[in-house]
Amino acid sequence: MADLSVNIAGVTFGNPLIAASGTFGFGREYQEFYPLSTLGGISCKGITLKERAGNPPPRIAETPAGILNAVGLQNPGVDHFMEKDLSWLKGQGTVVIANIAGNTPEEYCEMAEKLSDSSVDMIEMNISCPNVKHGGVQFGTSCESVGAITRAVREHCKKPLMVKLSPNVADIVSIAKAAEAEGADALSLINTLTGMRIDIETGRPIIRNNTGGLSGPAVFPVAVRMVWQVSSAVSIPVVGMGGISTWKDAVEMLMAGASALQIGTVLFSDPYAPVKIRQGLDEFLDKKGLRSVRELTGTVRPW
Amino acid sequence: MAGIKNVLKGSHDYTLYKKRKSLVNRPQNMYNKKQNQRLAFDGGSYMKYDTQQCRLTYKEELAPGVFDFRLQNQAFAASAQPGQFAHLLVPGKPLRRPISICDVDQKADTLRLVFEVRGEGTQILAQYQVGDCLDVLAPLGRGFTIGDTSRRALFVGGGIGVPPLLYAAKQFGVNATVIIGFRNRDAVILKKDFEQAGCRVILHTDDGSAGRGGFVTESCREELENCEQVFACGPAPMLKAVAGQAQERCVPCQISLEERMGCGVGACLVCACKIRKADGSEGYLHVCKDGPVFDAKEVVW
Ligand SMILES: Cc1cc2nc3c(=O)[nH]c(=O)nc-3n(C[C@H](O)[C@H](O)[C@H](O)COP(=O)(O)OP(=O)(O)OC[C@H]3O[C@@H](n4cnc5c(N)ncnc54)[C@H](O)[C@@H]3O)c2cc1C
Ligand SMILES: Cc1cc2nc3c(=O)[nH]c(=O)nc-3n(C[C@H](O)[C@H](O)[C@H](O)COP(=O)(O)O)c2cc1C
Ligand code: FES
């Protein structure tokens, strides 16, 4: 058995598989399938300063090889998370990442401050949510705004800070560099790609929000490309995600340059996917005679 | 998942897994008692979700495009409650398809699912043959609260909303009046099943080609006089009308709702349903975990 552990910004994960924010809630449902320690970490549902009701339904549509979602950050708020979910989660034997989103830079800073005094292991700053009217992705689409918000949150954040990038941009590499320059300890990518589907009988978009975020196998090659470009350009670790469904995808994403992985949409068809991916990865490492999963990161040999 | 044991074996997770799995396999009456108190899905310390390969033991086309499947699985059959649903994997599709549990045969260890072909997913499911295995995540959600089955109950179902009522109506037997509505005589399903359970059945068809003409709500108005509770499933306009009628007469009414789903277990928050809470404020609950059955009074239409 190879060593599956990885270290991201000083935090040790038992294995590189992390549940992707928004697909795993706060872990309570999936712990009914398997112990959460099966995963290296959990990125919790995106939280905001105040409770949010989210968007009206329908919030999901199926696409060829993917899904669109527009949940709109329904969550109970940061205080509720810290009081009701955090200590339970911390007892599950896995790394706990708080995923935060705000309407204003001040809100991000206030949350970062609150969470700095809590037991979360890491903060993932979501500046890439395409499904809310204010904030979210608007902070994540230009180098200036990414740099500014990273700098501001960095000052208030005593935890390792991971910035989650949007793929809905012209040049993800310069955005990644801006986040790195202003103090991000790690980057995670990709969030969802904005998309739309229309019911041809009614002429109405299937999702009530009209547009939604595309995830699942459909985005995988885009994610691999972006992880490769970004990890080649920065020196902080990159957590790769977007459509990972099998252990082969996991290997591919690691080769592209990811130091750890997040797993989301595949859970909806197969809740046991992380268990299977972990096993497949382990066997692949043994077969290749590698002693650690870390030896795979960035091993792609580009032409 | 078959084989998860082997994956976890040898790792520090395994002892924990074994301990929790043995809790699941406890006698199911613990589960039932809790369900009646509507507490079963408020989180417990036992493993309650699993996917299993289930063999299709019986298949019939009840009406054009409407299929009756019996899926064998001991654990699922032992724990399924009226009004809960199963989440079926469709090979090649990113999302499972939610289908209500229509009936349970404890002797044959089967779940009965009746579904209509609507789009690509249900079309693929309809191709399965007896002997094939389906990947099923079940039983999910909070079903009907049955309570005292000697109290007269009214069941109202429209179209493909009829199957989810059968298992609940069977609990009431002769104390159940069942009003079911379909497009026309060719679309009528499950009438005999309700009758065999002792229920009194009132059939409606939109075009009057079988039973009474017109909508189920016409009979519902009359029958509400003689019942103490209502259970309903069907298209939203029908549910809204039935809920309104029941409320006028102060008869408690439980309705089973549909919404597009992702995970099916309450983690992804996509299957939102707007609910009015006791304090008058509104917010979203989730059909897969808080429902699919809701108290009609709570639902914001
Ligand atoms: C709790 C619950 C119980 C249900 N019980 C039954 C039942 O007993 N019998 C039955 O025939 N149908 C039932 N349905 C509806 C059934 O799930 C849909 O008809 C089915 O998902 C359509 O899939 P498709 O691939 O054929 O259609 P498509 O339109 O191709 O599906 C595309 C996507 O939309 C979703 N979708 C489409 N229509 C619905 C819908 N009405 N409700 C939820 N999701 C939908 C699909 O699941 C899929 O993700 C139930 C739905 C829910 C939520
Ligand atoms: C239903 C759903 C909800 C999501 N909610 C969030 C969220 O709250 N915060 C966030 O940063 N990303 C959110 N995401 C994006 C995922 O974390 C992930 O970046 C994306 O889905 C790509 O990975 P995947 O293809 O493995 O799902 C959500 C995705 C889905 C499908
Ligand atoms: S389908 Fe995921 S919360 Fe209901």
PDB file of C-alpha atoms in Angstrom, chain A residues 1 22-26 28-39 45 51 53-67 69 71 74-75 93 199 206 217 265-272 275-276 278-279, chain B residues 1 4 6-8 10-14 16-17 20-21 43-51 87 89 92-97 135 137 259-263 265-274 277 282-286 289:
ATOM      1  CA  MET A   1       0.000   0.000   0.000  1.00  0.00           C
ATOM      2  CA  GLY A  22     -21.988  22.005  -2.098  1.00  0.00           C
ATOM      3  CA  THR A  23     -22.272  18.380  -3.084  1.00  0.00           C
ATOM      4  CA  PHE A  24     -21.692  16.928   0.373  1.00  0.00           C
ATOM      5  CA  GLY A  25     -23.544  19.277   2.732  1.00  0.00           C
ATOM      6  CA  PHE A  26     -21.839  19.160   6.112  1.00  0.00           C
ATOM      7  CA  ARG A  28     -24.093  14.171   7.867  1.00  0.00           C
ATOM      8  CA  GLU A  29     -25.853  12.386   5.012  1.00  0.00           C
ATOM      9  CA  TYR A  30     -22.809  10.671   3.531  1.00  0.00           C
ATOM     10  CA  GLN A  31     -21.644   9.424   6.906  1.00  0.00           C
ATOM     11  CA  GLU A  32     -24.669   7.143   6.633  1.00  0.00           C
ATOM     12  CA  PHE A  33     -22.898   5.419   3.732  1.00  0.00           C
ATOM     13  CA  TYR A  34     -19.339   5.226   5.045  1.00  0.00           C
ATOM     14  CA  PRO A  35     -17.147   6.783   7.707  1.00  0.00           C
ATOM     15  CA  LEU A  36     -16.120  10.272   6.681  1.00  0.00           C
ATOM     16  CA  SER A  37     -12.521   9.348   7.459  1.00  0.00           C
ATOM     17  CA  THR A  38     -12.626   7.475   4.144  1.00  0.00           C
ATOM     18  CA  LEU A  39     -12.059  10.927   2.663  1.00  0.00           C
ATOM     19  CA  LYS A  45     -21.368  23.616   1.715  1.00  0.00           C
ATOM     20  CA  GLU A  51     -28.440  32.537   6.564  1.00  0.00           C
ATOM     21  CA  ALA A  53     -32.698  30.764   1.549  1.00  0.00           C
ATOM     22  CA  GLY A  54     -31.301  29.985  -1.895  1.00  0.00           C
ATOM     23  CA  ASN A  55     -32.997  30.095  -5.286  1.00  0.00           C
ATOM     24  CA  PRO A  56     -36.519  28.862  -6.106  1.00  0.00           C
ATOM     25  CA  PRO A  57     -36.698  25.379  -7.706  1.00  0.00           C
ATOM     26  CA  PRO A  58     -36.017  23.763 -10.094  1.00  0.00           C
ATOM     27  CA  ARG A  59     -32.377  24.095  -9.138  1.00  0.00           C
ATOM     28  CA  ILE A  60     -30.943  21.296 -11.284  1.00  0.00           C
ATOM     29  CA  ALA A  61     -31.009  20.078 -14.863  1.00  0.00           C
ATOM     30  CA  GLU A  62     -29.311  17.157 -16.521  1.00  0.00           C
ATOM     31  CA  THR A  63     -27.043  17.687 -19.530  1.00  0.00           C
ATOM     32  CA  PRO A  64     -25.111  15.304 -21.752  1.00  0.00           C
ATOM     33  CA  ALA A  65     -22.480  13.977 -19.314  1.00  0.00           C
ATOM     34  CA  GLY A  66     -23.112  16.618 -16.691  1.00  0.00           C
ATOM     35  CA  ILE A  67     -25.518  18.680 -14.664  1.00  0.00           C
ATOM     36  CA  ASN A  69     -27.179  23.607 -10.775  1.00  0.00           C
ATOM     37  CA  VAL A  71     -28.813  26.256  -5.616  1.00  0.00           C
ATOM     38  CA  GLN A  74     -28.717  28.025   0.548  1.00  0.00           C
ATOM     39  CA  ASN A  75     -27.016  27.728   3.944  1.00  0.00           C
ATOM     40  CA  GLY A  93     -11.399  12.000  11.518  1.00  0.00           C
ATOM     41  CA  ASP A 199     -37.493  22.936 -22.186  1.00  0.00           C
ATOM     42  CA  ILE A 206     -35.359  24.230 -16.985  1.00  0.00           C
ATOM     43  CA  PRO A 217     -17.682  14.634 -16.733  1.00  0.00           C
ATOM     44  CA  THR A 265     -21.123  15.514  -9.076  1.00  0.00           C
ATOM     45  CA  VAL A 266     -20.205  11.831  -9.356  1.00  0.00           C
ATOM     46  CA  LEU A 267     -21.578  11.358  -5.829  1.00  0.00           C
ATOM     47  CA  PHE A 268     -25.088  11.876  -7.169  1.00  0.00           C
ATOM     48  CA  SER A 269     -24.955   8.750  -9.288  1.00  0.00           C
ATOM     49  CA  ASP A 270     -22.548   6.816  -7.070  1.00  0.00           C
ATOM     50  CA  PRO A 271     -22.283   7.849  -3.422  1.00  0.00           C
ATOM     51  CA  TYR A 272     -19.463   5.318  -3.031  1.00  0.00           C
ATOM     52  CA  VAL A 275     -14.234   4.743  -1.854  1.00  0.00           C
ATOM     53  CA  LYS A 276     -13.746   3.286  -5.326  1.00  0.00           C
ATOM     54  CA  ARG A 278      -9.316   5.721  -3.385  1.00  0.00           C
ATOM     55  CA  GLN A 279      -8.956   2.001  -3.975  1.00  0.00           C
TER      56      GLN A 279
ATOM     57  CA  MET B   1     -22.227  -1.075  -1.971  1.00  0.00           C
ATOM     58  CA  ILE B   4     -17.058  -1.725   0.421  1.00  0.00           C
ATOM     59  CA  ASN B   6     -13.037  -5.207   1.295  1.00  0.00           C
ATOM     60  CA  VAL B   7     -12.032  -1.707   0.363  1.00  0.00           C
ATOM     61  CA  LEU B   8     -12.098  -0.575   3.935  1.00  0.00           C
ATOM     62  CA  GLY B  10      -7.318  -3.306   7.024  1.00  0.00           C
ATOM     63  CA  SER B  11      -7.797   0.420   7.278  1.00  0.00           C
ATOM     64  CA  HIS B  12      -8.623   2.174  10.504  1.00  0.00           C
ATOM     65  CA  ASP B  13     -12.111   2.878   9.137  1.00  0.00           C
ATOM     66  CA  TYR B  14     -13.057  -0.772   9.116  1.00  0.00           C
ATOM     67  CA  LEU B  16     -16.034   1.716  12.779  1.00  0.00           C
ATOM     68  CA  TYR B  17     -17.741   0.534   9.621  1.00  0.00           C
ATOM     69  CA  ARG B  20     -22.183   0.800  12.403  1.00  0.00           C
ATOM     70  CA  LYS B  21     -23.266  -1.812   9.871  1.00  0.00           C
ATOM     71  CA  GLY B  43     -30.566  11.550  11.898  1.00  0.00           C
ATOM     72  CA  GLY B  44     -29.541   8.587  13.961  1.00  0.00           C
ATOM     73  CA  SER B  45     -26.338   6.840  14.760  1.00  0.00           C
ATOM     74  CA  TYR B  46     -26.911   3.874  12.462  1.00  0.00           C
ATOM     75  CA  MET B  47     -26.007   3.470   8.811  1.00  0.00           C
ATOM     76  CA  LYS B  48     -29.243   4.015   6.955  1.00  0.00           C
ATOM     77  CA  TYR B  49     -28.323   4.595   3.321  1.00  0.00           C
ATOM     78  CA  ASP B  50     -26.988   2.047   0.887  1.00  0.00           C
ATOM     79  CA  THR B  51     -26.978   1.240  -2.804  1.00  0.00           C
ATOM     80  CA  HIS B  87     -33.376   6.401  -6.537  1.00  0.00           C
ATOM     81  CA  LEU B  89     -29.232   4.506 -11.466  1.00  0.00           C
ATOM     82  CA  GLY B  92     -24.774   6.589 -18.724  1.00  0.00           C
ATOM     83  CA  LYS B  93     -26.820   9.292 -16.998  1.00  0.00           C
ATOM     84  CA  PRO B  94     -25.270  11.635 -14.422  1.00  0.00           C
ATOM     85  CA  LEU B  95     -28.437  11.676 -12.302  1.00  0.00           C
ATOM     86  CA  ARG B  96     -30.479   8.899 -10.739  1.00  0.00           C
ATOM     87  CA  ARG B  97     -34.257   8.823 -11.249  1.00  0.00           C
ATOM     88  CA  ASP B 135     -28.513  -0.257  -9.006  1.00  0.00           C
ATOM     89  CA  LEU B 137     -30.513   3.593  -3.558  1.00  0.00           C
ATOM     90  CA  GLU B 259     -38.957  17.972  -7.493  1.00  0.00           C
ATOM     91  CA  ARG B 260     -35.876  17.498  -9.637  1.00  0.00           C
ATOM     92  CA  MET B 261     -33.192  15.785  -7.589  1.00  0.00           C
ATOM     93  CA  GLY B 262     -29.459  15.320  -7.311  1.00  0.00           C
ATOM     94  CA  CYS B 263     -28.134  13.281  -4.396  1.00  0.00           C
ATOM     95  CA  VAL B 265     -30.317  12.097   0.528  1.00  0.00           C
ATOM     96  CA  GLY B 266     -30.386  15.747   1.585  1.00  0.00           C
ATOM     97  CA  ALA B 267     -26.813  16.830   0.929  1.00  0.00           C
ATOM     98  CA  CYS B 268     -26.930  18.898  -2.268  1.00  0.00           C
ATOM     99  CA  LEU B 269     -30.024  21.007  -1.502  1.00  0.00           C
ATOM    100  CA  VAL B 270     -31.323  21.040  -5.087  1.00  0.00           C
ATOM    101  CA  CYS B 271     -34.785  19.528  -4.502  1.00  0.00           C
ATOM    102  CA  ALA B 272     -36.161  22.582  -2.718  1.00  0.00           C
ATOM    103  CA  CYS B 273     -39.786  22.973  -1.718  1.00  0.00           C
ATOM    104  CA  LYS B 274     -41.114  26.176  -0.175  1.00  0.00           C
ATOM    105  CA  LYS B 277     -43.027  27.307   9.197  1.00  0.00           C
ATOM    106  CA  GLU B 282     -41.064  30.893   4.760  1.00  0.00           C
ATOM    107  CA  GLY B 283     -38.074  28.829   3.745  1.00  0.00           C
ATOM    108  CA  TYR B 284     -36.994  25.866   1.685  1.00  0.00           C
ATOM    109  CA  LEU B 285     -37.104  22.272   2.843  1.00  0.00           C
ATOM    110  CA  HIS B 286     -36.002  19.368   0.676  1.00  0.00           C
ATOM    111  CA  LYS B 289     -35.121  14.181   2.948  1.00  0.00           C
TER     112      LYS B 289
END
